[in-house]
Coordinates of C-alpha atoms and ligand atoms in Angstrom, one line a residue:
X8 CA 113.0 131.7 172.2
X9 CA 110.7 128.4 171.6
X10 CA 110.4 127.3 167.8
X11 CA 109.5 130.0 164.7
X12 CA 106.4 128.8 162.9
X13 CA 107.8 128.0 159.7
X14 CA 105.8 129.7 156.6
X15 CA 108.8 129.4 154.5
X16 CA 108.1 128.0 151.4
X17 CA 110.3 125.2 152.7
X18 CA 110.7 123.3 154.6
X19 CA 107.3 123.8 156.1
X20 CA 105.9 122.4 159.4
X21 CA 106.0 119.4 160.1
X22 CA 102.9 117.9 162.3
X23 CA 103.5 116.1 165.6
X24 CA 101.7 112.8 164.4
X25 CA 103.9 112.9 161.2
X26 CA 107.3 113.3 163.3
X27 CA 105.8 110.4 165.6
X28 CA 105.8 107.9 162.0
X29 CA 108.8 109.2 161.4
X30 CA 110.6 108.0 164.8
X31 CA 109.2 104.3 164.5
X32 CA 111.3 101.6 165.4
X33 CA 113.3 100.8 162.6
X34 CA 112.9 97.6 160.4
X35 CA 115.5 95.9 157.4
X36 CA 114.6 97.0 154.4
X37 CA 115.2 94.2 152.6
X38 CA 112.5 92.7 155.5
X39 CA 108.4 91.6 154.6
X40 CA 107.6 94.8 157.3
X41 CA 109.1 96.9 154.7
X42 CA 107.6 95.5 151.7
X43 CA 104.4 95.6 153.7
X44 CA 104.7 99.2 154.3
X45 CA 105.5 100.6 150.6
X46 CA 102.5 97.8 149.4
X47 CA 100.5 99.7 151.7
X48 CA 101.1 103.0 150.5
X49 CA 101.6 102.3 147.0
X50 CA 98.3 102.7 145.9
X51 CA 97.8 106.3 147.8
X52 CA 100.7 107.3 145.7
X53 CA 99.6 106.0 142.7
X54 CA 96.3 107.9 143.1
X55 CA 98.0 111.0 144.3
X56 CA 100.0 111.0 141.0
X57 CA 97.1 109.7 139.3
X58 CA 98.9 107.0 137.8
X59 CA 99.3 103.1 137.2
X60 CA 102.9 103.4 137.1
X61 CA 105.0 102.3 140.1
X62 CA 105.9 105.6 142.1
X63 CA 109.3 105.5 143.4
X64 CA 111.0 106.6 146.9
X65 CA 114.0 108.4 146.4
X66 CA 116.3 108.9 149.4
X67 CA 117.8 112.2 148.1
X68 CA 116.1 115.4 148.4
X69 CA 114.7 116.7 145.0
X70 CA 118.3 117.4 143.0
X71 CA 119.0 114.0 143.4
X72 CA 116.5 113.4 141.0
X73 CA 116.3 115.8 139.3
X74 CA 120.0 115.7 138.4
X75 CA 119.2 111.6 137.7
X76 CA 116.2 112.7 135.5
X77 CA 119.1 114.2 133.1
X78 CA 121.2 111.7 133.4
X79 CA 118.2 108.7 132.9
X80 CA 117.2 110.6 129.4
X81 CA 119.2 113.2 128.1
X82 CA 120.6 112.0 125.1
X83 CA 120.9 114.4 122.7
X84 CA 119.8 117.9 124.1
X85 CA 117.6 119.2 127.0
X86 CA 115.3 122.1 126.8
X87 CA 115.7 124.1 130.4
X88 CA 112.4 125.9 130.5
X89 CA 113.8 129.0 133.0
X90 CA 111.6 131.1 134.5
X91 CA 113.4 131.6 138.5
X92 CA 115.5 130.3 140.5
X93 CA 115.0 126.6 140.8
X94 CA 114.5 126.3 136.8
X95 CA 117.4 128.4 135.9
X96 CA 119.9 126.2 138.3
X97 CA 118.2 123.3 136.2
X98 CA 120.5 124.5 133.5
X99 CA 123.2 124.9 135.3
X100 CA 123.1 121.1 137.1
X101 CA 122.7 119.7 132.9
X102 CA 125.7 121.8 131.9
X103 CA 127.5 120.3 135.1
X104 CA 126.5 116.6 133.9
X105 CA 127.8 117.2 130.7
X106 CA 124.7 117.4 128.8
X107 CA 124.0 119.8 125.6
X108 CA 121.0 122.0 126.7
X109 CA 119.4 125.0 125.6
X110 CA 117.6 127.6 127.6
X111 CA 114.3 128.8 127.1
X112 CA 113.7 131.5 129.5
X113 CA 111.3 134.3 130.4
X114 CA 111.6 137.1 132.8
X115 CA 111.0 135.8 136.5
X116 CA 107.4 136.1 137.3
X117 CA 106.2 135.4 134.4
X118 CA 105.2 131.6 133.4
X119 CA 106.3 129.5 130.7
X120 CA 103.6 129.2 128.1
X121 CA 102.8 126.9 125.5
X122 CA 103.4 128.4 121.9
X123 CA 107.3 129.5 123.5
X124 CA 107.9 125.6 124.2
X125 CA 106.8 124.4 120.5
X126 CA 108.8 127.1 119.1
X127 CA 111.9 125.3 120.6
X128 CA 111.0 121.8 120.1
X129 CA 109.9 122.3 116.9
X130 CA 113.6 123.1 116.2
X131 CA 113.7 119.2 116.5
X132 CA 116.8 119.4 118.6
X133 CA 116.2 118.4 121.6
X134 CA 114.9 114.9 123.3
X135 CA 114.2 116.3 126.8
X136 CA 112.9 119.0 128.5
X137 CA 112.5 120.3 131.9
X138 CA 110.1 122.1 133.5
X139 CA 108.8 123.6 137.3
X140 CA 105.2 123.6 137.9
X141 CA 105.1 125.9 140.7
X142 CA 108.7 128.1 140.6
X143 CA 109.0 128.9 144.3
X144 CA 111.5 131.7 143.8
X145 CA 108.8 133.9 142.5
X146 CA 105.6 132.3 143.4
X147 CA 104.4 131.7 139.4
X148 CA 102.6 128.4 138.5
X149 CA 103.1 127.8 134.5
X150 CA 100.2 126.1 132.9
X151 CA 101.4 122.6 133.1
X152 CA 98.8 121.0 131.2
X153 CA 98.9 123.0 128.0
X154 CA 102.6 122.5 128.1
X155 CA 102.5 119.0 128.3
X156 CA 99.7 118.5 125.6
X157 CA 102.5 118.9 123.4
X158 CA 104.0 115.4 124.0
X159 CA 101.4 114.4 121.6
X160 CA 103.3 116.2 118.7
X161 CA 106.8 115.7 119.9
X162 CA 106.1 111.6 121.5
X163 CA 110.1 111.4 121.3
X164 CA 110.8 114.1 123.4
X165 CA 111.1 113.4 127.3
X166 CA 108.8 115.3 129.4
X167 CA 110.1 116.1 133.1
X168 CA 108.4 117.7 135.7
X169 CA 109.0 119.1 139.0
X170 CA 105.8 119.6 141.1
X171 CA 108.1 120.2 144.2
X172 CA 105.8 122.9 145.6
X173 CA 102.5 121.7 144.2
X174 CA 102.2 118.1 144.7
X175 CA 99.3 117.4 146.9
X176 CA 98.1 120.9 146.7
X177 CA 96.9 121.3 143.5
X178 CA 95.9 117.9 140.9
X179 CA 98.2 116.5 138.5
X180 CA 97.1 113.6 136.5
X181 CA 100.2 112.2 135.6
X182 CA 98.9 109.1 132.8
X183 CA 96.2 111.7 131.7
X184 CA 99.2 114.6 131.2
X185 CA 101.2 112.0 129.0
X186 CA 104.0 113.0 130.8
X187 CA 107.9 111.5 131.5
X188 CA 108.5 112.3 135.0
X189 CA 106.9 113.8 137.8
X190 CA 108.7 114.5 140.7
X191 CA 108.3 116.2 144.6
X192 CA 110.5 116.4 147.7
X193 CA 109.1 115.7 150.6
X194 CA 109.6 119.2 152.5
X195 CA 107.4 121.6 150.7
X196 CA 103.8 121.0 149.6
X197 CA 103.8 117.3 151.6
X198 CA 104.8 119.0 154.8
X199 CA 107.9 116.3 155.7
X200 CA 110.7 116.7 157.1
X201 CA 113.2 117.4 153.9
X202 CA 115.7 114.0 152.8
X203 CA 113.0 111.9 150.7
X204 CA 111.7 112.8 146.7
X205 CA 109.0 110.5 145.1
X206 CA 108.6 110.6 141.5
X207 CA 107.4 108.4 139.0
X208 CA 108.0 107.4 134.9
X209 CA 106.0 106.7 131.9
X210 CA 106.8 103.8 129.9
X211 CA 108.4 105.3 127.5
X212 CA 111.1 107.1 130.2
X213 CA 111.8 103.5 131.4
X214 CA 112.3 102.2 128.0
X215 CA 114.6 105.1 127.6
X216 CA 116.3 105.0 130.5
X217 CA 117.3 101.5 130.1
X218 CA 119.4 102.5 126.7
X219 CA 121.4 105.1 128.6
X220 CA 125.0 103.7 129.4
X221 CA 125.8 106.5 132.0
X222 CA 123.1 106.7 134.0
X223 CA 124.8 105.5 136.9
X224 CA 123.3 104.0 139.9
X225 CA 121.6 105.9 142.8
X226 CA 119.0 107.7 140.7
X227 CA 119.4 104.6 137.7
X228 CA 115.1 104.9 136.7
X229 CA 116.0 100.7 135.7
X230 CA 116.8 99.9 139.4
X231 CA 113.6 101.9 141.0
X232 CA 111.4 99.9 138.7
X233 CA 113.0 96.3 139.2
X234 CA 112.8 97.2 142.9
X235 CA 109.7 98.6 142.9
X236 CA 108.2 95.7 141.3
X237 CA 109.3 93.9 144.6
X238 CA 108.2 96.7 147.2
X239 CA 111.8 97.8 147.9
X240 CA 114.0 100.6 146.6
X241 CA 117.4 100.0 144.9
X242 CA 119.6 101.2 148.0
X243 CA 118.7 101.5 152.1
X244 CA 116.1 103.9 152.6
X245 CA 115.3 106.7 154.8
X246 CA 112.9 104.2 156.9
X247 CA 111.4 107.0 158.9
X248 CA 110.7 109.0 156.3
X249 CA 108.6 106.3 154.5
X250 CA 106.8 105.5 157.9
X251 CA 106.1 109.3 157.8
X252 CA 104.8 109.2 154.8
X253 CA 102.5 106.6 155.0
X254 CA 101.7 108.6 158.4
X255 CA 100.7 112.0 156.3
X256 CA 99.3 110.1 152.8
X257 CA 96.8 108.6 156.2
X258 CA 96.1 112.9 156.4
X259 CA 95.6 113.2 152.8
X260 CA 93.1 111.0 152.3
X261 CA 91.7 111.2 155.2
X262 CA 90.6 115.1 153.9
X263 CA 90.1 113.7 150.7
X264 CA 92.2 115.3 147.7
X265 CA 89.8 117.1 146.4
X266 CA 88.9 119.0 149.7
X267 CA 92.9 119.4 150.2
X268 CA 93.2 121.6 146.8
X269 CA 90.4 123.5 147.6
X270 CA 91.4 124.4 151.1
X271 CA 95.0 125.4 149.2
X272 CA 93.3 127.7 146.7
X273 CA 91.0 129.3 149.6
X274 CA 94.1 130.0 151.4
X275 CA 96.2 131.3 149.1
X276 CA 93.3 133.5 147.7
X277 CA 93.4 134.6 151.6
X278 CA 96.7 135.5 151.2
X279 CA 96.7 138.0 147.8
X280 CA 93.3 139.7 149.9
X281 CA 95.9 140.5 152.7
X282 CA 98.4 141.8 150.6
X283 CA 95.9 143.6 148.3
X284 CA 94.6 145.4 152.0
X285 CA 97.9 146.2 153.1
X286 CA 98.2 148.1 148.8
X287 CA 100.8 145.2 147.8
X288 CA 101.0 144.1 144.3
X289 CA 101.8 140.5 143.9
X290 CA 105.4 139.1 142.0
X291 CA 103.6 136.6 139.3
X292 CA 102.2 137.9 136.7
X293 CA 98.0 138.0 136.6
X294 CA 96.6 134.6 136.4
X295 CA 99.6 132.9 136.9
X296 CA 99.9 133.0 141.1
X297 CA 100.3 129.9 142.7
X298 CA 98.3 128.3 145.0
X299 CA 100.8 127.5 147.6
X300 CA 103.0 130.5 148.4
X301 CA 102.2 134.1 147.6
X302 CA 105.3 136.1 146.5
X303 CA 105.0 139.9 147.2
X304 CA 106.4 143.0 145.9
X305 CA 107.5 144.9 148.8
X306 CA 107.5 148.0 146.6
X307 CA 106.1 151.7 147.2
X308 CA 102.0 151.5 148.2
X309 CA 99.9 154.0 147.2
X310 CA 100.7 156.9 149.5
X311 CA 103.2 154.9 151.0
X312 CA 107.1 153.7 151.0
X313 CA 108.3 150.6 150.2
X314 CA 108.3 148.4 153.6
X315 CA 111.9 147.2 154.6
X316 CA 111.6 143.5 154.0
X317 CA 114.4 142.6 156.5
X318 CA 112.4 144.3 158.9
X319 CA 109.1 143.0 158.5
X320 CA 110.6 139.6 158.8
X321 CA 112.1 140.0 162.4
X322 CA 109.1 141.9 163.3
X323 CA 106.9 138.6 162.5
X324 CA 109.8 136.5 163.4
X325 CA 109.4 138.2 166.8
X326 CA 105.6 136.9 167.0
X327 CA 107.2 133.3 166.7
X328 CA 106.4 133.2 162.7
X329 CA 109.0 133.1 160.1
X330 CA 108.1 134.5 156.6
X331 CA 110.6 134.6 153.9
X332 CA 112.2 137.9 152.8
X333 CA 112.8 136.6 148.9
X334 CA 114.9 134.7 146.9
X335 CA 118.3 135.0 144.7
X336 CA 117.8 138.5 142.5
X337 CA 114.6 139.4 144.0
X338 CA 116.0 139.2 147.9
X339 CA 115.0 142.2 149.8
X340 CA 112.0 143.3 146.8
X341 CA 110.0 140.4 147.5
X342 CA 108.8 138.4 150.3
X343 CA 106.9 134.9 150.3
X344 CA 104.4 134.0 152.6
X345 CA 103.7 129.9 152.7
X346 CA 100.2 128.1 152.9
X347 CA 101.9 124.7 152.3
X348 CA 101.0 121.5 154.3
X349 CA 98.6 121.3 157.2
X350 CA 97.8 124.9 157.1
X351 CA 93.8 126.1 158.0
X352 CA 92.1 129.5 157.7
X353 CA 92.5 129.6 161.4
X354 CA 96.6 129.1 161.4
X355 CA 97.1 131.8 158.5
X356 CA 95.0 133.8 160.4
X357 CA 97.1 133.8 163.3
X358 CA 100.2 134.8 160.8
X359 CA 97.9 137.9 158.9
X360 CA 97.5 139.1 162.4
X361 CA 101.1 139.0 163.2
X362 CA 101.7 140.7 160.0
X363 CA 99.4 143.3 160.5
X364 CA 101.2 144.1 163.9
X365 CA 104.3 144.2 162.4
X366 CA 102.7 146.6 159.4
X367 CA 101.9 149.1 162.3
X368 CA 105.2 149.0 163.7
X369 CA 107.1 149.6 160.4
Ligands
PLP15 C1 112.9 123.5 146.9 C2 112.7 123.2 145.5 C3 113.7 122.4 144.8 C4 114.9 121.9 145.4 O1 114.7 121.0 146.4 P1 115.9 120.4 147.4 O2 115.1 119.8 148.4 O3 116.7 121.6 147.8 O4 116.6 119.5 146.5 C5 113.4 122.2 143.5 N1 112.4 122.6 142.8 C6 111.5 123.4 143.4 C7 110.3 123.9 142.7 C8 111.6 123.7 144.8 O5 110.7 124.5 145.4

């Protein structure tokens, strides 16, 4: 059998032209070619985060940095805002770094909201929290920016943010947002091959940061910035990856960012109407459905039975497309269909109608 279409949420598929800057010829990195690359791209990323900060090139996938985000500012206590998979392990990776945390957590497909975060921090124990944009296990986007206006009331508390699935598809204004940390691997919403997280830091993280005596090293948010500063990154890079980079950031703004979230809402919103057709009912909660992966409830339809998830994926998978048949507690209940990346109307077409053949068959 030739290669399954990924529409996974991750990895995703990766374009030809992308794996073509990946395979350059390699360079030092210590080298002016380097430096001339990350100068080059620099400003994209700094106007994909929205930011003057410096954005950094971690070679790690995203727990690398998010693990270093605890380590770089945890002091006192972090606040794990849970609400699936990836936010709950959150907890789990501070615990593991020996860092007092709290949970505050909701039941999976809901979002986080606002007035649940200030009731914690107004506790006035904690100096960090955590939080996913887009959860991927369950397909639920919290409302980021009414979360984060509460750094203006808690200034001493470190905001950190994982826009893993989201980056790119959807805008964050990092500087506006007065957040710490935003962060995103490379495999999901950027449509790279997985092995490279950017992620950037306010002022105030870096400040922080540099008072931390066990940071460490490989994810030390002192050592991205000095290096930074000089168009280089604290250790040897994944060189391809940053040459695919620069390759898809070409992509992004050749589209235009504005045009690129708009083509992710349209396609997402394609997505729930295909469900909705076929009488599925959607994971996240109303209003809260994210804009890059639809998450749906494989349960009983309307003078129907519930569809066997395991078989609708090898029916699909069968048609050269792989879907994904949910995640952790909601494996077999669920299943996720990606619009990450480089995907058009005309590609998710070709996966609605493999679906729908696979719907007849079940
Ligand atoms: C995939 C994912 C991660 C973990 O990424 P790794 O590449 O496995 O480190 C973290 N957060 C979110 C929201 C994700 O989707």
């Amino acid at each position: 059998m030739g290669h399954v279409k990924l529409h996974i949420p991750g990895p995703v598929e990766v374009s030809e032209k992308t794996f073509r800057a990946f395979r350059s010829p390699m360079i030092g990195h210590r080298g002016q070619g380097f430096k001339d690359l990350y100068a080059k791209i620099q400003p994209q990323l700094q106007a994909l985060f929205y930011t003057k900060q410096l954005v950094f090139l971690s070679t790690s996938s995203a727990w690398g940095v998010m693990e270093g985000a605890l380590r770089n500012l945890v002091s006192r206590r972090v606040l794990c805002c849970m609400c699936g998979a990836f936010s709950d392990k959150w907890l789990d990776v501070a615990q593991r770094c020996g860092k007092q945390s709290d949970a505050l957590k909701v039941d999976w497909g809901s979002p986080i909201r606002p007035e649940q975060v200030e009731a914690k921090l107004a506790t006035g124990q904690f100096d960090a929290l955590t939080v996913i944009h887009n959860e991927t296990s369950t397909g639920v986007m919290s409302p980021l920016a009414e979360i984060a206006a509460l750094k203006r009331k808690y200034p001493e508390v470190m905001f950190i943010v994982d826009a893993v699935s989201s980056l790119t598809a959807t805008k964050i204004e990092f500087d506006a947002l007065g957040i710490d940390v935003l962060l995103a691997g490379t495999q999901k919403a950027l449509a790279m091959p997985p092995g490279l997280t950017v992620f950037t830091c306010s002022p105030s993280a870096l400040a922080k940061s540099a008072t931390m005596k066990d940071r460490g090293y490989y994810f030390d948010f002192v050592e991205f910035q000095k290096n930074a500063e000089q168009n280089m990154t604290p250790s040897t890079p994944s060189i391809g990856h940053i040459y695919a980079l620069a390759s898809k950031l070409e992509d992004i703004f050749d589209e235009g960012l504005e045009a690129r979230y708009r083509r992710h809402a349209q396609l997402a919103e394609l997505t729930r109407q295909w469900a909705a057709g076929h009488g599925f009912t959607l994971f996240p909660e109303k209003g809260f459905e994210s804009v890059t992966l639809t998450c749906v409830n494989n349960g009983a339809r309307p003078g129907g039975r519930a569809v066997d998830v395991a078989t609708l994926q090898k029916l699909v998978k069968d048609q050269g497309f792989l879907i994904d048949g949910g995640y952790g507690k909601i494996k077999g209940t669920t299943f996720r269909i990606s619009n990450m990346g480089d995907e058009t109307e005309a590609t998710m077409k070709q996966l609605y109608s493999a679906l729908d053949v696979a719907m007849k068959q079940l």
